[in-house]
Short mmCIF file of N, CA and C in Angstrom, two decimals:
data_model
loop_
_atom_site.label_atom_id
_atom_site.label_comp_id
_atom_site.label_asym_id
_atom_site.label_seq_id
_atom_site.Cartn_x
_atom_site.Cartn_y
_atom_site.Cartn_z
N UNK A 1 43.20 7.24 -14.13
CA UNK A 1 41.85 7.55 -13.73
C UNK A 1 40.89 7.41 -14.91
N UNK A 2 41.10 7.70 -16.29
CA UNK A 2 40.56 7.74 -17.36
C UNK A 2 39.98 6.21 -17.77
N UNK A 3 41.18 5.29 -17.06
CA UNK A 3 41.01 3.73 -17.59
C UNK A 3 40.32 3.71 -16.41
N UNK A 4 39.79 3.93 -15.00
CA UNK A 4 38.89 3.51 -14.21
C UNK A 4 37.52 3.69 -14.62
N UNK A 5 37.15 4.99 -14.98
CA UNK A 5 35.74 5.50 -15.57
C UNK A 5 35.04 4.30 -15.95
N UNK A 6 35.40 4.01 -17.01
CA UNK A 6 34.54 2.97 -17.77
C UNK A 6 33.81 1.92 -16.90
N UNK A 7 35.27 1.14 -15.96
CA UNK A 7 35.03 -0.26 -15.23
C UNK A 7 33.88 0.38 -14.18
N UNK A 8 33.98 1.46 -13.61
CA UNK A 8 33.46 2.11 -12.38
C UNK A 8 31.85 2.27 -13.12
N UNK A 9 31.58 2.29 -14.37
CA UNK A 9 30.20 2.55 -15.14
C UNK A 9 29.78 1.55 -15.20
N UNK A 10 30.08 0.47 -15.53
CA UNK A 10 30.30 -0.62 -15.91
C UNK A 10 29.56 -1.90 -14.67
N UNK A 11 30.40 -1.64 -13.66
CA UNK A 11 30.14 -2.14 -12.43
C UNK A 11 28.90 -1.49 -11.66
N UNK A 12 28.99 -0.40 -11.42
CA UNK A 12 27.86 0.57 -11.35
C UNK A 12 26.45 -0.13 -11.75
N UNK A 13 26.07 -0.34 -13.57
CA UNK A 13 25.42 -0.33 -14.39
C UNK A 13 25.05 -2.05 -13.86
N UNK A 14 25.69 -2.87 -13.04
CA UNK A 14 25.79 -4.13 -12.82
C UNK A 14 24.98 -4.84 -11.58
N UNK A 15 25.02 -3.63 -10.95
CA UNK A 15 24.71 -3.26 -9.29
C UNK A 15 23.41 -4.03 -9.25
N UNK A 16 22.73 -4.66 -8.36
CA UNK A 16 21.34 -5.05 -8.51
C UNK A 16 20.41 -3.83 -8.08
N UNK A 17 19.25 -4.01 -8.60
CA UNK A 17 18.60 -2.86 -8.12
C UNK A 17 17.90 -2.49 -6.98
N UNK A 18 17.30 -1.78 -6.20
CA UNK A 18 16.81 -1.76 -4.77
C UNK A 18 15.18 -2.09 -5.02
N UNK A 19 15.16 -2.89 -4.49
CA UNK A 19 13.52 -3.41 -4.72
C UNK A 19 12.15 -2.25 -4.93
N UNK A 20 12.57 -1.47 -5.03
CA UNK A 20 11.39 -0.06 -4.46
C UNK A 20 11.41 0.32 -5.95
N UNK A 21 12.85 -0.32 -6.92
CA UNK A 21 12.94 0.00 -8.31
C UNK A 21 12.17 -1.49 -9.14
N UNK A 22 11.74 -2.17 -8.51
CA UNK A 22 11.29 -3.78 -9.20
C UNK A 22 9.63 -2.68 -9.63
N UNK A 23 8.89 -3.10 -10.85
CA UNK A 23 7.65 -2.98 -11.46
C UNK A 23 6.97 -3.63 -10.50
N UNK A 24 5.43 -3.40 -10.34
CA UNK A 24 4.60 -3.85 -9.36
C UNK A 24 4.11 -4.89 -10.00
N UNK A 25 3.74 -5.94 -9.60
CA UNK A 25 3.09 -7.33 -10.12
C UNK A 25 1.73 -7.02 -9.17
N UNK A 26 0.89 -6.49 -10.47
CA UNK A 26 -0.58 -6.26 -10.04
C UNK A 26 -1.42 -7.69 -10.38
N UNK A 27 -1.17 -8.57 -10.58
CA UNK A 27 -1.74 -10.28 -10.29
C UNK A 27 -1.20 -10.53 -9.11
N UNK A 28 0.04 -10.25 -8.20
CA UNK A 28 0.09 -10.17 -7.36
C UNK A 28 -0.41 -9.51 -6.28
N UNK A 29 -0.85 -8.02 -6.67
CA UNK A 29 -1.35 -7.20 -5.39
C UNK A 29 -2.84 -8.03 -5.74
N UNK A 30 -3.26 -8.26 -6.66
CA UNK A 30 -4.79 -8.54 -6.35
C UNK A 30 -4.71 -10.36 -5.46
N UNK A 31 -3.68 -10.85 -5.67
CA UNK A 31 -4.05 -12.15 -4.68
C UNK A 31 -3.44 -11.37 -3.14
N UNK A 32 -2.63 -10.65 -3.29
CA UNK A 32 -2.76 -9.93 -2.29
C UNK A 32 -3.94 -9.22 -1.26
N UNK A 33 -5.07 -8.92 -1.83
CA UNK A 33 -5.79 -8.16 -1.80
C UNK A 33 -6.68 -9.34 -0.94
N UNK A 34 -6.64 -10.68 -1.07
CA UNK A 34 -7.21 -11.69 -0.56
C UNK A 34 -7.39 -11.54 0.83
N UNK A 35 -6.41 -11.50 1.22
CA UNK A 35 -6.31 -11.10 2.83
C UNK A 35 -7.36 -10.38 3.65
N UNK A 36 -7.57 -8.63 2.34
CA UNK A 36 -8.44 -8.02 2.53
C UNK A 36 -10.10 -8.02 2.65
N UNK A 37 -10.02 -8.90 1.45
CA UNK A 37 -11.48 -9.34 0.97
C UNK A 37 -12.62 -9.85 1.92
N UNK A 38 -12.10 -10.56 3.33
CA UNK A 38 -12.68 -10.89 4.09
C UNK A 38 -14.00 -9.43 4.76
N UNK A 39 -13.04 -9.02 4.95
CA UNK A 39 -13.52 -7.39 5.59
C UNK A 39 -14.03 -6.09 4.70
N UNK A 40 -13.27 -6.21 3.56
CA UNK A 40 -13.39 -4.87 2.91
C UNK A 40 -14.13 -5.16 1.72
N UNK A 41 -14.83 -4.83 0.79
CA UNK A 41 -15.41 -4.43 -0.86
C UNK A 41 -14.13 -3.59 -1.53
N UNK A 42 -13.91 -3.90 -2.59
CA UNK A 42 -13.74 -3.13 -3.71
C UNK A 42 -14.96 -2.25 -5.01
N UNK A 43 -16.53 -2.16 -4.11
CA UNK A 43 -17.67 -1.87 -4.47
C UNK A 43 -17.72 -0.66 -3.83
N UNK A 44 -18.30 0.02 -4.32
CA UNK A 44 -18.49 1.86 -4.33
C UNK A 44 -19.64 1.22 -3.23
N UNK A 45 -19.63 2.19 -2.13
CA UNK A 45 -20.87 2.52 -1.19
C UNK A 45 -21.07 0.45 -0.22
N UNK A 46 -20.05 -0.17 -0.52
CA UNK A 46 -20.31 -1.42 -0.01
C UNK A 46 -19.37 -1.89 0.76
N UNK A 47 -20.23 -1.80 2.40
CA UNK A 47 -19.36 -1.72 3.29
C UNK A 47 -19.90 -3.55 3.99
N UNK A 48 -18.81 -4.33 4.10
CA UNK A 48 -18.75 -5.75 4.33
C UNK A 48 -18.59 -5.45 6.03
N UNK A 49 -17.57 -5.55 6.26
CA UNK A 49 -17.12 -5.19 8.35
C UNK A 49 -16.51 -3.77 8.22
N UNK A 50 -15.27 -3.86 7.29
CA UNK A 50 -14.42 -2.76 7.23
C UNK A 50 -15.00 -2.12 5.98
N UNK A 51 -14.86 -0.59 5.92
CA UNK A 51 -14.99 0.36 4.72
C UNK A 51 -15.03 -0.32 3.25
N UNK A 52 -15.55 0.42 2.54
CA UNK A 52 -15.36 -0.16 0.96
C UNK A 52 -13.74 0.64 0.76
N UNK A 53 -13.02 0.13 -0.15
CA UNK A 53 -12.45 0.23 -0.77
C UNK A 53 -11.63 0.85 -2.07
N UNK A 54 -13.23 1.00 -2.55
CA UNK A 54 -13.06 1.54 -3.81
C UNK A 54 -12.88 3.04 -3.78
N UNK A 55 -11.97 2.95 -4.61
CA UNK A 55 -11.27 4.53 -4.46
C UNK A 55 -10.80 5.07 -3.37
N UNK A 56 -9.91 4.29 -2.75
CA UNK A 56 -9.10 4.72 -1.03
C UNK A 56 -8.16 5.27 -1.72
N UNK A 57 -7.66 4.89 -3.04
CA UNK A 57 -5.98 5.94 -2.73
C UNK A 57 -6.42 7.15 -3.28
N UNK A 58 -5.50 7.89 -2.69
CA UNK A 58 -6.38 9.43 -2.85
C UNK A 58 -7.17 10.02 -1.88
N UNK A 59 -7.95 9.00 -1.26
CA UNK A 59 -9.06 9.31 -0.39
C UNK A 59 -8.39 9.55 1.10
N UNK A 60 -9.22 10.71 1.89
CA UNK A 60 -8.10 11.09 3.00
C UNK A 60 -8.79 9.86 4.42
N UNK A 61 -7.95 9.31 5.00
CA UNK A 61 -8.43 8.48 5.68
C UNK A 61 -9.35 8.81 6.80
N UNK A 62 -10.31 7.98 7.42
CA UNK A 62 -11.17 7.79 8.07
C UNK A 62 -12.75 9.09 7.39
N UNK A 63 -12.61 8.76 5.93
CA UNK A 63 -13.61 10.01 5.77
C UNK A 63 -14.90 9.52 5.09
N UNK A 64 -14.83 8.35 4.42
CA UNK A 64 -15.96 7.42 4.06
C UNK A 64 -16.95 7.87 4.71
N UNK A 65 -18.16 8.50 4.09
CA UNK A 65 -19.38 9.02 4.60
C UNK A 65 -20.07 7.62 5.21
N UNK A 66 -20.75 7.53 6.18
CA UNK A 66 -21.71 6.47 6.55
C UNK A 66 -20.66 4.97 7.49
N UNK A 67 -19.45 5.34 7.39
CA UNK A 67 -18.94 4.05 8.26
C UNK A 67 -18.54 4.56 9.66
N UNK A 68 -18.68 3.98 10.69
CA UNK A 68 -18.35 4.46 11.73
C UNK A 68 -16.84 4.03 12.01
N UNK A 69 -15.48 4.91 11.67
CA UNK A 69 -14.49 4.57 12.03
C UNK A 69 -13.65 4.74 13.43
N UNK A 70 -12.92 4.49 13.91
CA UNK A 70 -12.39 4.60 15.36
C UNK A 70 -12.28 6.23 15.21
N UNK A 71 -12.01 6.56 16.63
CA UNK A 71 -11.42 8.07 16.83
C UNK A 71 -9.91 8.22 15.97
N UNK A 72 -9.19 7.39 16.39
CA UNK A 72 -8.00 7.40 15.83
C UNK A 72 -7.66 7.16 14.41
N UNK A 73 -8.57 6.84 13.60
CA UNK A 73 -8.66 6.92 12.21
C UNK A 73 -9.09 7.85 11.50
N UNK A 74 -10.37 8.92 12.60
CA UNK A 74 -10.55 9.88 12.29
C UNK A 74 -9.81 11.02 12.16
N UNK A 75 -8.95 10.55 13.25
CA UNK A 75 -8.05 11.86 13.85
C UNK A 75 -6.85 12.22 12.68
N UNK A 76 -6.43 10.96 12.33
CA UNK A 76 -5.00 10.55 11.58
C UNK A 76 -4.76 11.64 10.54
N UNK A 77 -6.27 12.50 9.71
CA UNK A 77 -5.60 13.35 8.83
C UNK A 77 -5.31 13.12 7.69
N UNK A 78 -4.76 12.09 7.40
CA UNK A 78 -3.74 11.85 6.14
C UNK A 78 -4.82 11.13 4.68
N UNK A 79 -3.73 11.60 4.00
CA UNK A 79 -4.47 11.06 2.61
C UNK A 79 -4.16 9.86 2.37
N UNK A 80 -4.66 8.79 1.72
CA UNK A 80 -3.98 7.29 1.49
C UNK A 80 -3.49 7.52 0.02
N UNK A 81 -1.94 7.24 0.39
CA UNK A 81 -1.06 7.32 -1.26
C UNK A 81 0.17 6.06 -0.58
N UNK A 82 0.89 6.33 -1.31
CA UNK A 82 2.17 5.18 -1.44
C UNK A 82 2.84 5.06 -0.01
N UNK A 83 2.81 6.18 0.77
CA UNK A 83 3.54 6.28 1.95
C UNK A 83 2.85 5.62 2.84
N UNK A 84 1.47 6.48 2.38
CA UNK A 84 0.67 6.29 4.32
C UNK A 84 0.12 4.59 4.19
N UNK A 85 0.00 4.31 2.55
CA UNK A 85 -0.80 2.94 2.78
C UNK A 85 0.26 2.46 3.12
N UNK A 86 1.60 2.08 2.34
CA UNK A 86 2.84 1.11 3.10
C UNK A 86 2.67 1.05 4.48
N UNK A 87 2.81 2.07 5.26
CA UNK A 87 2.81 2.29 6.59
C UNK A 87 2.23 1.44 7.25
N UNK A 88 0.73 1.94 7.09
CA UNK A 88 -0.65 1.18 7.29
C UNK A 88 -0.63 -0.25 7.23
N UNK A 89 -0.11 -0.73 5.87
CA UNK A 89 -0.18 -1.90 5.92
C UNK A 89 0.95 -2.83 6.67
N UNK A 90 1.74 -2.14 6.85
CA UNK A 90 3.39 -2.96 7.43
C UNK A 90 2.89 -3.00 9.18
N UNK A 91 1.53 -1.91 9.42
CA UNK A 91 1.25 -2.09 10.85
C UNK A 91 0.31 -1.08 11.19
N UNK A 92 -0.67 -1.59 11.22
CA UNK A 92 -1.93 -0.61 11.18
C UNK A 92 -1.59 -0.14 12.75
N UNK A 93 -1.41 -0.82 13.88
CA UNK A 93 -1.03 -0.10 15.47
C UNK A 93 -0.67 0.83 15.41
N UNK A 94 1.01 0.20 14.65
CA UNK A 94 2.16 1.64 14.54
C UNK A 94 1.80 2.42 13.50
N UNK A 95 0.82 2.57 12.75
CA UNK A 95 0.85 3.79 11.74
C UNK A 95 -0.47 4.74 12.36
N UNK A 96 -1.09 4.00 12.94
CA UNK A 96 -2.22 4.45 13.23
C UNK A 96 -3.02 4.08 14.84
N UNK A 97 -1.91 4.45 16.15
CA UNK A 97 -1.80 3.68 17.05
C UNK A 97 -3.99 4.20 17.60
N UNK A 98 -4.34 3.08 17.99
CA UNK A 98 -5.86 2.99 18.67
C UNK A 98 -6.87 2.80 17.17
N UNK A 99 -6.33 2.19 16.33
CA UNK A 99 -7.29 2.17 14.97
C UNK A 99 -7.96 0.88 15.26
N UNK A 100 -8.97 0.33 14.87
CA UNK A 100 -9.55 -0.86 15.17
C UNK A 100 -9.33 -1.72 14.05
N UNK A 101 -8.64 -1.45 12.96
CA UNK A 101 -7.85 -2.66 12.42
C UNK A 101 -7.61 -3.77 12.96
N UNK A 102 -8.38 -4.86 12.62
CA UNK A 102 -7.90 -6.23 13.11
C UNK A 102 -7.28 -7.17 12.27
N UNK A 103 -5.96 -6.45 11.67
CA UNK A 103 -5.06 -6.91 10.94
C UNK A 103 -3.71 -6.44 11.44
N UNK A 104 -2.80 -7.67 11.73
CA UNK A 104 -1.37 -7.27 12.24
C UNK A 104 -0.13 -7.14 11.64
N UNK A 105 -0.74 -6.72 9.54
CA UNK A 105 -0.17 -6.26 9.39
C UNK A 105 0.83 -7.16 8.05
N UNK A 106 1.90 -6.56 7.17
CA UNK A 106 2.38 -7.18 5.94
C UNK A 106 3.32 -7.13 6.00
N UNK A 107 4.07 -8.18 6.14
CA UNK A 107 5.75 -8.00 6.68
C UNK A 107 6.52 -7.29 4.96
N UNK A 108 6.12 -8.08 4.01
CA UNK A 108 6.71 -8.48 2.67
C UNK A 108 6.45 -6.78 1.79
N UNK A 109 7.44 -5.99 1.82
CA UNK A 109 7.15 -4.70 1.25
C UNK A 109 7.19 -5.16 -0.17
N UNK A 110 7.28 -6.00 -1.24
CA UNK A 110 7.12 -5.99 -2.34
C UNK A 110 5.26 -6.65 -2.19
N UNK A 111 4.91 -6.86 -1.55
CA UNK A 111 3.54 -7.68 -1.90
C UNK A 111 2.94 -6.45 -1.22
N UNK A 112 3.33 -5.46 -0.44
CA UNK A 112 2.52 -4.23 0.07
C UNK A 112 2.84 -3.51 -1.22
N UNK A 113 3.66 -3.01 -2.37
CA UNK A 113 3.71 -2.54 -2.56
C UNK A 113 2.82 -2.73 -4.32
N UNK A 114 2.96 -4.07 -4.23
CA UNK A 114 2.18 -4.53 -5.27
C UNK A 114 0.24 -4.35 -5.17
N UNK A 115 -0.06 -4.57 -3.45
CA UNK A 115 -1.34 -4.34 -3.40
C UNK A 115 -1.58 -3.14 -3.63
N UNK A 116 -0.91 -2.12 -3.48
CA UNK A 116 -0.76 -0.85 -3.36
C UNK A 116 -1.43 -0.62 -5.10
N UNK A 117 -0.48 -0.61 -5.64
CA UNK A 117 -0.29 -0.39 -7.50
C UNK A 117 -1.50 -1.09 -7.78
N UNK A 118 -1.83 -2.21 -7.48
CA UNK A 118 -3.35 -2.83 -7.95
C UNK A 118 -4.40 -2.39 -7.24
N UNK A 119 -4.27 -1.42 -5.57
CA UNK A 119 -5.54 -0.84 -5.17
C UNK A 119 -6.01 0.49 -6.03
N UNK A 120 -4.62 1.10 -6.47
CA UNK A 120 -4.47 2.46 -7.28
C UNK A 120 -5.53 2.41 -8.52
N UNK A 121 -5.23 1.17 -9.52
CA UNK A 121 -5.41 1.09 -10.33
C UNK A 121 -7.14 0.28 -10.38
N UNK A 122 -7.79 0.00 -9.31
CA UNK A 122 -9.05 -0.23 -9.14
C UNK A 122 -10.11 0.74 -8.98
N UNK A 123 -9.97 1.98 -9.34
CA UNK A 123 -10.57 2.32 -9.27
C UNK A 123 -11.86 2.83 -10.09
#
């Protein structure tokens, strides 16, 4: 058992890692962010179709003074951090069923998770 330890650390230490452990490629979340750009600002108080942007994580959703958001965005409660945006973004319906999001959504959880780390860091 003593001569297993090592190989068992060893192999272990070898393992690939689970993507949720990969660093965020914030040149990535910002071409990411492209998608967004159509609809949204990253400008304080500058609302394009959809809400500004600036400073959403943290910010509890549907609370942007002056935008008129759906009922169901209002209702939702939640704060935007790592969870609720993934969510959101993997499927605005299912995270947020009656939201008027007219986006269907980010299949690729490393490029959600990268927009994520580069929306954080815009502020």
């Amino acid at each position: 058992m003593k001569r297993l330890l090592p190989l068992l650390l060893v192999l272990t230490a070898c393992q690939p890692k689970p993507a949720a452990l990969h660093a965020p490629d914030l040149a990535n979340g910002q071409r990411q962010f492209a998608a967004c750009a159509g609809c949204h600002s990253l400008q304080k108080n500058v609302t394009v179709f959809g809400p500004s942007l600036y400073s959403v994580y943290g910010r509890k959703a549907g609370s942007l003074p002056g935008y008129d958001y759906s009922p169901a965005l209002r209702a939702y409660g939640q704060t935007w951090d790592d969870a609720t945006l993934n969510a959101f973004l993997a499927s605005p319906g299912k995270a947020v069923p009656g939201t008027r999001m007219g986006f269907w959504g980010m299949n690729d959880a490393q490029d959600r998770r990268d927009l994520i780390a580069w929306l954080k860091q815009t502020r």
